[in-house]
CSV table of C-alpha atoms in Angstrom, one decimal:
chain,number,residue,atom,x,y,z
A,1295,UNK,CA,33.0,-27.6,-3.6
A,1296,UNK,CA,33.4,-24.5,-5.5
A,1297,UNK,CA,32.6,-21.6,-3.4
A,1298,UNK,CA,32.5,-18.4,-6.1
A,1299,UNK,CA,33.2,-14.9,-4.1
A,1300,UNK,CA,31.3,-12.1,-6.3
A,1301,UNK,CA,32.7,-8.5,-5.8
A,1302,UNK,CA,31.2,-5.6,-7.5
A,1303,UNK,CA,33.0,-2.9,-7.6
A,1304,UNK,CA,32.9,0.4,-9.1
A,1305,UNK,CA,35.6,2.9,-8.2
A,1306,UNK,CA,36.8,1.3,-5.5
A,1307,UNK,CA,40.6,1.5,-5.2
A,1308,UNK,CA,41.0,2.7,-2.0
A,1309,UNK,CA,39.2,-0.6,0.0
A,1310,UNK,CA,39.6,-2.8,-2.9
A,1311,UNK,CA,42.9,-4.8,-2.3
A,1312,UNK,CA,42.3,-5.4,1.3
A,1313,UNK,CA,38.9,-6.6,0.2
A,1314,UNK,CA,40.1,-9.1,-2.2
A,1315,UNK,CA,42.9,-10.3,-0.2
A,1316,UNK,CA,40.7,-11.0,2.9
A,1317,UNK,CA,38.0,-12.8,0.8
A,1318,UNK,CA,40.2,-14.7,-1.2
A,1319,UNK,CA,41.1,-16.9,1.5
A,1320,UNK,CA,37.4,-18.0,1.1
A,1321,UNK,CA,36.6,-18.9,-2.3
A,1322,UNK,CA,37.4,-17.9,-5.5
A,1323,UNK,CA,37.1,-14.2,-5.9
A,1324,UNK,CA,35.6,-12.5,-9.0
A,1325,UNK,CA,35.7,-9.2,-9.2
A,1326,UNK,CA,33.3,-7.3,-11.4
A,1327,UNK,CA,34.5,-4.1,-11.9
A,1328,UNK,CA,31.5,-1.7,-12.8
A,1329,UNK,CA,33.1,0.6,-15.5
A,1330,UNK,CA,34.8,2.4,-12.6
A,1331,UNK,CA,37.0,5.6,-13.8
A,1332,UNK,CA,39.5,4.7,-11.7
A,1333,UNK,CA,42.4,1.9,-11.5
A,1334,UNK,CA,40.2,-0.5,-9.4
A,1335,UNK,CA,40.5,-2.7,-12.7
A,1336,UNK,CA,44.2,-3.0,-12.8
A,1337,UNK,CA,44.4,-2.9,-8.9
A,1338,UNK,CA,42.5,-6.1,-9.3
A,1339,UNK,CA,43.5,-7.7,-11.3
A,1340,UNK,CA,47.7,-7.3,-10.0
A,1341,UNK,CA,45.7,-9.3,-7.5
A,1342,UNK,CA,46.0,-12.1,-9.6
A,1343,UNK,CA,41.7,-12.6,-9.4
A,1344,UNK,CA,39.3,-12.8,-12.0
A,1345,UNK,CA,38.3,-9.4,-13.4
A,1346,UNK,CA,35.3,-8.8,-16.0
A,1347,UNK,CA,34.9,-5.5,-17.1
A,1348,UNK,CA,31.6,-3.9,-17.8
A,1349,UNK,CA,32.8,-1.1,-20.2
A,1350,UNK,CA,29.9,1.3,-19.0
A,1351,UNK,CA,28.8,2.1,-15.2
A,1352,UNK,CA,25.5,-0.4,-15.3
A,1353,UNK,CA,24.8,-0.2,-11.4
A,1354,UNK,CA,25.7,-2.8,-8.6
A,1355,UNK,CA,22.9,-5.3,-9.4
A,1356,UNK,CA,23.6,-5.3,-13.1
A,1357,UNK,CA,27.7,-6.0,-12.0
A,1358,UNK,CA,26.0,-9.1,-9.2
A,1359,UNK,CA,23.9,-10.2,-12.3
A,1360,UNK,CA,27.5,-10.4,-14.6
A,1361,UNK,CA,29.3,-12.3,-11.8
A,1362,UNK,CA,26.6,-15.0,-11.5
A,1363,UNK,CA,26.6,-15.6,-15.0
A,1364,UNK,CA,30.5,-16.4,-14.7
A,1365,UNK,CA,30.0,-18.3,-11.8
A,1366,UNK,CA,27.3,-20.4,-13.6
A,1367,UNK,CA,28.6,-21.3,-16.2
A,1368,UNK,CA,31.8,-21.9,-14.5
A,1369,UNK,CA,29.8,-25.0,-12.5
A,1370,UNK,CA,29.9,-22.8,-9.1
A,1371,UNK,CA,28.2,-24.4,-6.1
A,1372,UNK,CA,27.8,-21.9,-3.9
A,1373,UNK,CA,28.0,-18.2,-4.6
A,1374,UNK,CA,28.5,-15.4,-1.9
A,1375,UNK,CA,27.9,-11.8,-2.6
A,1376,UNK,CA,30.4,-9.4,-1.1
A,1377,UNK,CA,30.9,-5.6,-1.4
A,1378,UNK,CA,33.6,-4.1,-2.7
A,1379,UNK,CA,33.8,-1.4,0.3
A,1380,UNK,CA,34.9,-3.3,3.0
A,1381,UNK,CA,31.7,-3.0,4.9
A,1382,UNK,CA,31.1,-6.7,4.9
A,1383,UNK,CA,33.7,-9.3,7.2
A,1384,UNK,CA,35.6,-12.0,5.1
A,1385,UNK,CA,36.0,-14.6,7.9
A,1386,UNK,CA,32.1,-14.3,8.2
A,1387,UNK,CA,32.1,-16.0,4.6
A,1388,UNK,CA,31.5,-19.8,6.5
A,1389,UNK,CA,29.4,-18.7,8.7
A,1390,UNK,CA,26.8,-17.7,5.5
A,1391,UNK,CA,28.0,-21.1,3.4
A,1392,UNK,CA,27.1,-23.2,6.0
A,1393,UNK,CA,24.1,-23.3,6.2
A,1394,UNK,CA,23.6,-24.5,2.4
A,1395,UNK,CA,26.1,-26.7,3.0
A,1396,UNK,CA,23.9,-29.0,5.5
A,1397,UNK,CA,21.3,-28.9,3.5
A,1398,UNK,CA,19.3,-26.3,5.5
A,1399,UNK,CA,18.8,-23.4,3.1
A,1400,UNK,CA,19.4,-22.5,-0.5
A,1401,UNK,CA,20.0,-18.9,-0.3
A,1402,UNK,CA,21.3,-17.5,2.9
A,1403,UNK,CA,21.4,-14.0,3.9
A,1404,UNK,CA,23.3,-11.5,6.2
A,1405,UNK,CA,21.4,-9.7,9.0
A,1406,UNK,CA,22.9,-6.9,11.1
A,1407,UNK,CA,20.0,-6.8,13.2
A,1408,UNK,CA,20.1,-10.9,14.4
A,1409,UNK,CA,22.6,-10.4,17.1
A,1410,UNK,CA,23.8,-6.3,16.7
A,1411,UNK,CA,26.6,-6.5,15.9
A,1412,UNK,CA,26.6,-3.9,14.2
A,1413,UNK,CA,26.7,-0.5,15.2
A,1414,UNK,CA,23.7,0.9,12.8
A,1415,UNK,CA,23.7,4.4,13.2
A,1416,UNK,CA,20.0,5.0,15.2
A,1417,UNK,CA,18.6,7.5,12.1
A,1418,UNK,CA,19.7,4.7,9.9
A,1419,UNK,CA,17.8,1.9,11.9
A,1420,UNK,CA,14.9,3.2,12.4
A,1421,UNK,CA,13.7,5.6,10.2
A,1422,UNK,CA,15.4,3.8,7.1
A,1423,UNK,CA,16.2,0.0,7.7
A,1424,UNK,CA,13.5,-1.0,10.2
A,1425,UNK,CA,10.4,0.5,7.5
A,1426,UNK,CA,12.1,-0.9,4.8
A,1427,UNK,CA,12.3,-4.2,6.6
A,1428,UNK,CA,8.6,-3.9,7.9
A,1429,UNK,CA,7.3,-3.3,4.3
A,1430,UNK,CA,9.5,-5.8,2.5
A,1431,UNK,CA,8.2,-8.3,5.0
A,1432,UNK,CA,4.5,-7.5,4.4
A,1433,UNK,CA,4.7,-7.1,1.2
A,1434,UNK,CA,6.6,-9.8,0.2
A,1435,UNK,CA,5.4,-12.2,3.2
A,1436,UNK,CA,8.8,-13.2,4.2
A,1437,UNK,CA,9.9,-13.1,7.6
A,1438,UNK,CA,13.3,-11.4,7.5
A,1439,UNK,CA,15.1,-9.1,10.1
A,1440,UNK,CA,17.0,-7.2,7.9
A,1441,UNK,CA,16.8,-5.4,4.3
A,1442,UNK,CA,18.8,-4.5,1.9
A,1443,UNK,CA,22.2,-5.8,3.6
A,1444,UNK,CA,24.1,-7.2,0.4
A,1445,UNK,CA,25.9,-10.0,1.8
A,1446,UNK,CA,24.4,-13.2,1.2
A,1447,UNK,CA,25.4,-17.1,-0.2
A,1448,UNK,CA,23.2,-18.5,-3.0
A,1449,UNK,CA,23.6,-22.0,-3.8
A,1450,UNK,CA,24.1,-23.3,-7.7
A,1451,UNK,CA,19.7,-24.1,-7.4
A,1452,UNK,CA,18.9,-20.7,-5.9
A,1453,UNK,CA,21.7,-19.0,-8.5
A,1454,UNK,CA,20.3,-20.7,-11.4
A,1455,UNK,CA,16.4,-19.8,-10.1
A,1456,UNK,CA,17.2,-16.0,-9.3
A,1457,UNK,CA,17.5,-13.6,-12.3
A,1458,UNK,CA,18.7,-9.7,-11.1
A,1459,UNK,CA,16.8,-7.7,-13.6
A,1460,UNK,CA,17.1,-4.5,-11.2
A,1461,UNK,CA,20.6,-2.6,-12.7
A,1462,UNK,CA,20.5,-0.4,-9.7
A,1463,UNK,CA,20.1,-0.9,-5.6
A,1464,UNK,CA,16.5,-2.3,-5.9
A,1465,UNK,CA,18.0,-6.0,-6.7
A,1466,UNK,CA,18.4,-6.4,-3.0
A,1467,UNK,CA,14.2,-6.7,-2.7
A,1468,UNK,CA,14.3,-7.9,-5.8
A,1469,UNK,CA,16.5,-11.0,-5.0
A,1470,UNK,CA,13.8,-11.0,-1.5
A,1471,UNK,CA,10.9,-11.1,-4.0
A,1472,UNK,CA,12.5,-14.3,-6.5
A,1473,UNK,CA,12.8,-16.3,-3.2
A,1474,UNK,CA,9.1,-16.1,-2.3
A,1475,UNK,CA,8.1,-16.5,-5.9
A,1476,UNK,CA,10.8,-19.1,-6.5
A,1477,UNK,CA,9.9,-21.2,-2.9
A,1478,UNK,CA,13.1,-21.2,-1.9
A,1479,UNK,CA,14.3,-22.2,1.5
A,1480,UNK,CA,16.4,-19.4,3.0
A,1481,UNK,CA,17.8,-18.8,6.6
A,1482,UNK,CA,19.1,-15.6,8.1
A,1483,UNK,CA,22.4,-15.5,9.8
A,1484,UNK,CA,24.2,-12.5,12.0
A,1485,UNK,CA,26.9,-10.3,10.5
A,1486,UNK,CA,28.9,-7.6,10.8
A,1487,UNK,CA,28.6,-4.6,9.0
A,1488,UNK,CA,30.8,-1.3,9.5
A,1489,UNK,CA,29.7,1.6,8.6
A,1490,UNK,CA,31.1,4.4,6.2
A,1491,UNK,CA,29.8,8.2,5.7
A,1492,UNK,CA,28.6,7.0,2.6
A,1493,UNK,CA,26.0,4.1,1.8
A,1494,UNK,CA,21.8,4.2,0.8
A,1495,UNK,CA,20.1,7.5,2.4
A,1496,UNK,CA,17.0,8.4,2.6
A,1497,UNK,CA,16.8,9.7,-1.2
A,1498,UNK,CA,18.4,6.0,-2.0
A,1499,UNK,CA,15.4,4.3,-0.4
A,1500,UNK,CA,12.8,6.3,-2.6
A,1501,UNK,CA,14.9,5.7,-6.0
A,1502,UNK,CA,14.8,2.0,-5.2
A,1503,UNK,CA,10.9,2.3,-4.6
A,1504,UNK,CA,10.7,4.0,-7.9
A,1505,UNK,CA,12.7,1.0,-9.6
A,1506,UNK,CA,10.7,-1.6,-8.1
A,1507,UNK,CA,7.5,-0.1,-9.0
A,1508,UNK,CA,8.5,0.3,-12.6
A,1509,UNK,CA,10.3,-2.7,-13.1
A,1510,UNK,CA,6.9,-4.5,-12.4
A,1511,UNK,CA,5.0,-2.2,-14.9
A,1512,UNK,CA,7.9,-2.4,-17.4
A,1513,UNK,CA,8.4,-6.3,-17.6
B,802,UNK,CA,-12.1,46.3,-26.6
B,803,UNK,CA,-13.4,42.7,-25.2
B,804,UNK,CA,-15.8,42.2,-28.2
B,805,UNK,CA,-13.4,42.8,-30.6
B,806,UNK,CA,-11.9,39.3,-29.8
B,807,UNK,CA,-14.1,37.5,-32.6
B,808,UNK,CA,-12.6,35.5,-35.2
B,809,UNK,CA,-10.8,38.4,-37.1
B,810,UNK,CA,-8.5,38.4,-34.0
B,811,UNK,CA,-7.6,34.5,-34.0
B,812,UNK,CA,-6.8,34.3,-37.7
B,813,UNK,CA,-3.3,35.2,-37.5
B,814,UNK,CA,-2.8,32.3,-34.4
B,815,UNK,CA,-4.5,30.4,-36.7
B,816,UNK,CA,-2.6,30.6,-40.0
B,817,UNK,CA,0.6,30.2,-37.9
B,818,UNK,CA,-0.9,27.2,-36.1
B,819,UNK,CA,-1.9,26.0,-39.5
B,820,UNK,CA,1.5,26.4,-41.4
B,821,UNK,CA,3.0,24.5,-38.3
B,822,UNK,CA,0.9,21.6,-38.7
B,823,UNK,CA,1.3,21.3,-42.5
B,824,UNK,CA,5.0,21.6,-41.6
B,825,UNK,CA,5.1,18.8,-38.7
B,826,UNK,CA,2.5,16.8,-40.9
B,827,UNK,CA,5.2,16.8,-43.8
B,828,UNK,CA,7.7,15.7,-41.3
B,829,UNK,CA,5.4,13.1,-40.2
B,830,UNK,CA,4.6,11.4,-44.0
B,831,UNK,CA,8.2,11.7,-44.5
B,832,UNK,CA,9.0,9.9,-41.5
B,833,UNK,CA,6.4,7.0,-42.2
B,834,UNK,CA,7.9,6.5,-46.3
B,835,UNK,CA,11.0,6.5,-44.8
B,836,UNK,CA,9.8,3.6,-42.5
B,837,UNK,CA,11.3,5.3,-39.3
B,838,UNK,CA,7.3,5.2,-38.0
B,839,UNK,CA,4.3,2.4,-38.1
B,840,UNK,CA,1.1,2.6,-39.0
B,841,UNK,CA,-0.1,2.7,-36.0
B,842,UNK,CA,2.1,5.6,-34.9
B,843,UNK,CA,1.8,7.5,-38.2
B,844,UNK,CA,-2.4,7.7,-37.7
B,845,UNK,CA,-2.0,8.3,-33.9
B,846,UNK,CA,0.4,11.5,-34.4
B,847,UNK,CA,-1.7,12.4,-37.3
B,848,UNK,CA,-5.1,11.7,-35.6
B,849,UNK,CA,-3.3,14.5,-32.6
B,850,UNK,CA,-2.4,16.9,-35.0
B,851,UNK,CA,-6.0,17.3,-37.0
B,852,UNK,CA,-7.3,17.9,-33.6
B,853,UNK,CA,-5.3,20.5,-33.2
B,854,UNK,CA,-6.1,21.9,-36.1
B,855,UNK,CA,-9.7,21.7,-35.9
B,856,UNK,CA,-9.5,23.2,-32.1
B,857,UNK,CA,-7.6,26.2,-33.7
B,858,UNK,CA,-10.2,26.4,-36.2
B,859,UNK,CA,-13.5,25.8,-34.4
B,860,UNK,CA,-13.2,26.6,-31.1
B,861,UNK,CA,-16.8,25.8,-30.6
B,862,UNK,CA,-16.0,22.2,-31.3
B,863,UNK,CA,-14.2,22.0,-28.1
B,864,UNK,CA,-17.5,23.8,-26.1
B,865,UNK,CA,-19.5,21.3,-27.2
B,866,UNK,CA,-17.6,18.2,-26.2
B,867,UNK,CA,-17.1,19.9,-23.1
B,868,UNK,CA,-21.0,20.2,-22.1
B,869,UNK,CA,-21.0,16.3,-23.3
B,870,UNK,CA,-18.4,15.5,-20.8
B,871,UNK,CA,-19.7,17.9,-17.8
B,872,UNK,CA,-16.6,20.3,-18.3
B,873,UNK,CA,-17.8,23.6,-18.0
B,874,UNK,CA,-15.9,25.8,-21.3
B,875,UNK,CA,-13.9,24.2,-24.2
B,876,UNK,CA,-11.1,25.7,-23.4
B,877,UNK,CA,-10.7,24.0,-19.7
B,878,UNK,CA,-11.5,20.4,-21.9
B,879,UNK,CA,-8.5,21.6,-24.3
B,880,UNK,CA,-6.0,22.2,-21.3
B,881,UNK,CA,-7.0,18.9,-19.6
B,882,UNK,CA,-7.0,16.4,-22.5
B,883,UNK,CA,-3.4,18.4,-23.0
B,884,UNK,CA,-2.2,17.5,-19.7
B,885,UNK,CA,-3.4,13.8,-20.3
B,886,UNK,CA,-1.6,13.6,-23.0
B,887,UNK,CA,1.4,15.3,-21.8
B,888,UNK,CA,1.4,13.1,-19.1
B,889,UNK,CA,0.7,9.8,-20.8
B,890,UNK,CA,3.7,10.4,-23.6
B,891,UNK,CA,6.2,11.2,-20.3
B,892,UNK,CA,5.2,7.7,-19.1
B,893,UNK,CA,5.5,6.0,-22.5
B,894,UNK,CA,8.9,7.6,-22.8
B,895,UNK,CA,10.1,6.8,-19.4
B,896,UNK,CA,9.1,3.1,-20.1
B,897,UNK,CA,11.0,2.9,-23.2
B,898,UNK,CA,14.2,4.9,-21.5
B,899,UNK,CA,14.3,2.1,-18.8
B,900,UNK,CA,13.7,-0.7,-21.1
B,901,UNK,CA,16.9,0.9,-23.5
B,902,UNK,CA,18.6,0.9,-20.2
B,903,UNK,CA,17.8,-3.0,-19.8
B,904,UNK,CA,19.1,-3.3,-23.3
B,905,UNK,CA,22.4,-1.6,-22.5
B,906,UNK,CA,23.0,-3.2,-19.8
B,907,UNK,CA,22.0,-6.9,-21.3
B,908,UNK,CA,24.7,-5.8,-24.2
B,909,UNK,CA,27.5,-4.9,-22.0
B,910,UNK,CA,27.1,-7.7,-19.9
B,911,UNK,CA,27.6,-9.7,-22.9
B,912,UNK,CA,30.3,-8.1,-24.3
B,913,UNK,CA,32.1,-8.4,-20.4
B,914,UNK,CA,31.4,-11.9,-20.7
B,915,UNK,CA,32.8,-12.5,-24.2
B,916,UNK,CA,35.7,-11.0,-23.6
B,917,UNK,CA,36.7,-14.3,-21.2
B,918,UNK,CA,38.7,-16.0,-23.6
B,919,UNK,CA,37.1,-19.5,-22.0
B,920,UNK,CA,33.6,-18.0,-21.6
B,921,UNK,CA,31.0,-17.6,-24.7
B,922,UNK,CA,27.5,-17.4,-24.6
């Protein structure tokens, strides 16, 4: 079973080693580093991982997008998405496979909100997350609990079904959007996420609301 | 004071407009025997600037199509069909920007890919 570990990164030297050695354990890790100005490339690849390097800054779903390409045509059967930041838990990599494993679910995707265990900051929850998730939910007609959380498993159907043509954050609803269209069978499972000052604002949430509305006029 | 703005007063506005429409119209036949524009965008732009021209010209053109549409004064048609159009090219471009963008990105995904020794598309 070839489990691929996809890691976009984009000047991320300071989490990016720990990240890789944690997930490595797991799969096969490929970084994809995102034309980052900094030595996240070398840091890497001294890692002794596969790097692919996007000469220009093209945004994180572009970088996904790059990865799955490798790990399709590399015969990958299972392919898990994992941030570069160290927001997302490595040893919760099986509990996301496993499900596709037995059968149960093609694409599989993290929630924070399943069991909280994560500590969501309370402006984040409910002023950002919990409309985004009410909106993706009726406007997509899935029943999810969570949006825009990043860490997911696709398996070699759902990764050959699901093309990212958003460059920028708005693949995450995107990705929601190919499963409905796409009928696949996907399943929700708790994780962990720890938060950092940074991450998707406010601002973010609009900017992916513009992408999404002209990614469907500009097809 | 007031009724001195006849058509004495616009003829220097509209020599100048008129010079700057010859010029741009130059540009644009130039641009279409050099092939850098289509047909289609050649009589469009062209079409846009002999409007112009014959707004500058005959003011009273504008008035007229103004009562046809409800608009009360030429002028107020003028601004608005500027606005529409202003507005319409800003989506046109922004379309084209983000589907350069998809371009890019295609290309330097390909190129990423390339570069694995193992790994050609």
């Amino acid at each position: 079973m070839k489990i691929f570990i996809i890691i976009p990164c984009y000047n991320e030297s300071q989490n990016l080693v720990k990240v890789i050695s944690q997930a490595k354990e797991f799969g096969e890790v490929v970084v994809v580093d995102d034309g980052s100005s900094d030595n996240s490339f070398q840091l890497a690849k001294n890692q002794g991982v596969k790097v692919i390097k996007h000469f220009l800054n093209r945004g994180q779903g572009a970088a996904l997008e790059t990865g799955d390409c490798y790990a399709l045509a590399k015969g990958a059967d299972i392919v898990v998405h994992f941030d570069a930041d160290g927001q997302h838990v490595a040893s919760e990599i099986p509990d996301l496979v496993e499900p596709i494993l037995t059968g149960e679910a093609d694409i599989v995707l993290g929630s924070r909100f399943l069991e909280n265990k994560s500590k969501t900051p309370v402006f984040k929850k409910w002023l950002i997350l919990k409309p985004a998730v009410f909106f993706q939910n009726l406007i997509l007609g899935v029943k999810l609990t969570d949006a825009h959380n990043g860490f997911r498993a696709l398996s070699r159907k759902a990764l050959s079904e699901i093309k990212i043509k958003q460059d920028g954050m708005a693949h995450a609803s995107e990705i929601v959007e190919q499963i409905k269209l796409k009928d696949l069978k996907y399943k929700e499972v708790p994780v962990t996420i720890s938060y950092h000052e940074f991450g998707q604002g406010f601002i973010s949430g609009l900017k992916i609301l513009k992408d999404l509305l002209f990614g469907k006029i500009n097809k | 004071m007031a009724k001195s703005t006849s058509k004495m007063d616009y003829l220097p506005l509209q020599i100048i407009v008129s010079l700057f429409v010859i010029l741009v119209v130059f540009r644009l036949t130039k641009k279409y025997k050099d092939s850098a524009l289509k047909i289609s965008e050649f009589i469009g732009w062209l079409v846009i600037w002999i409007i112009i021209l014959v707004v500058f010209w005959l003011p009273q053109t504008t008035s007229y199509l103004a009562f046809l549409l409800g608009i009360g004064r030429g002028v107020d048609l003028a601004v608005y069909m500027a606005i529409l159009i202003c507005f319409y090219l800003i989506f046109r471009l922004y379309l084209k920007s983000d589907k350069q963008q998809k371009e890019i990105t295609k290309l330097v995904r390909h190129l990423a890919l390339d570069k694995e020794e193992e790994f050609k598309n």
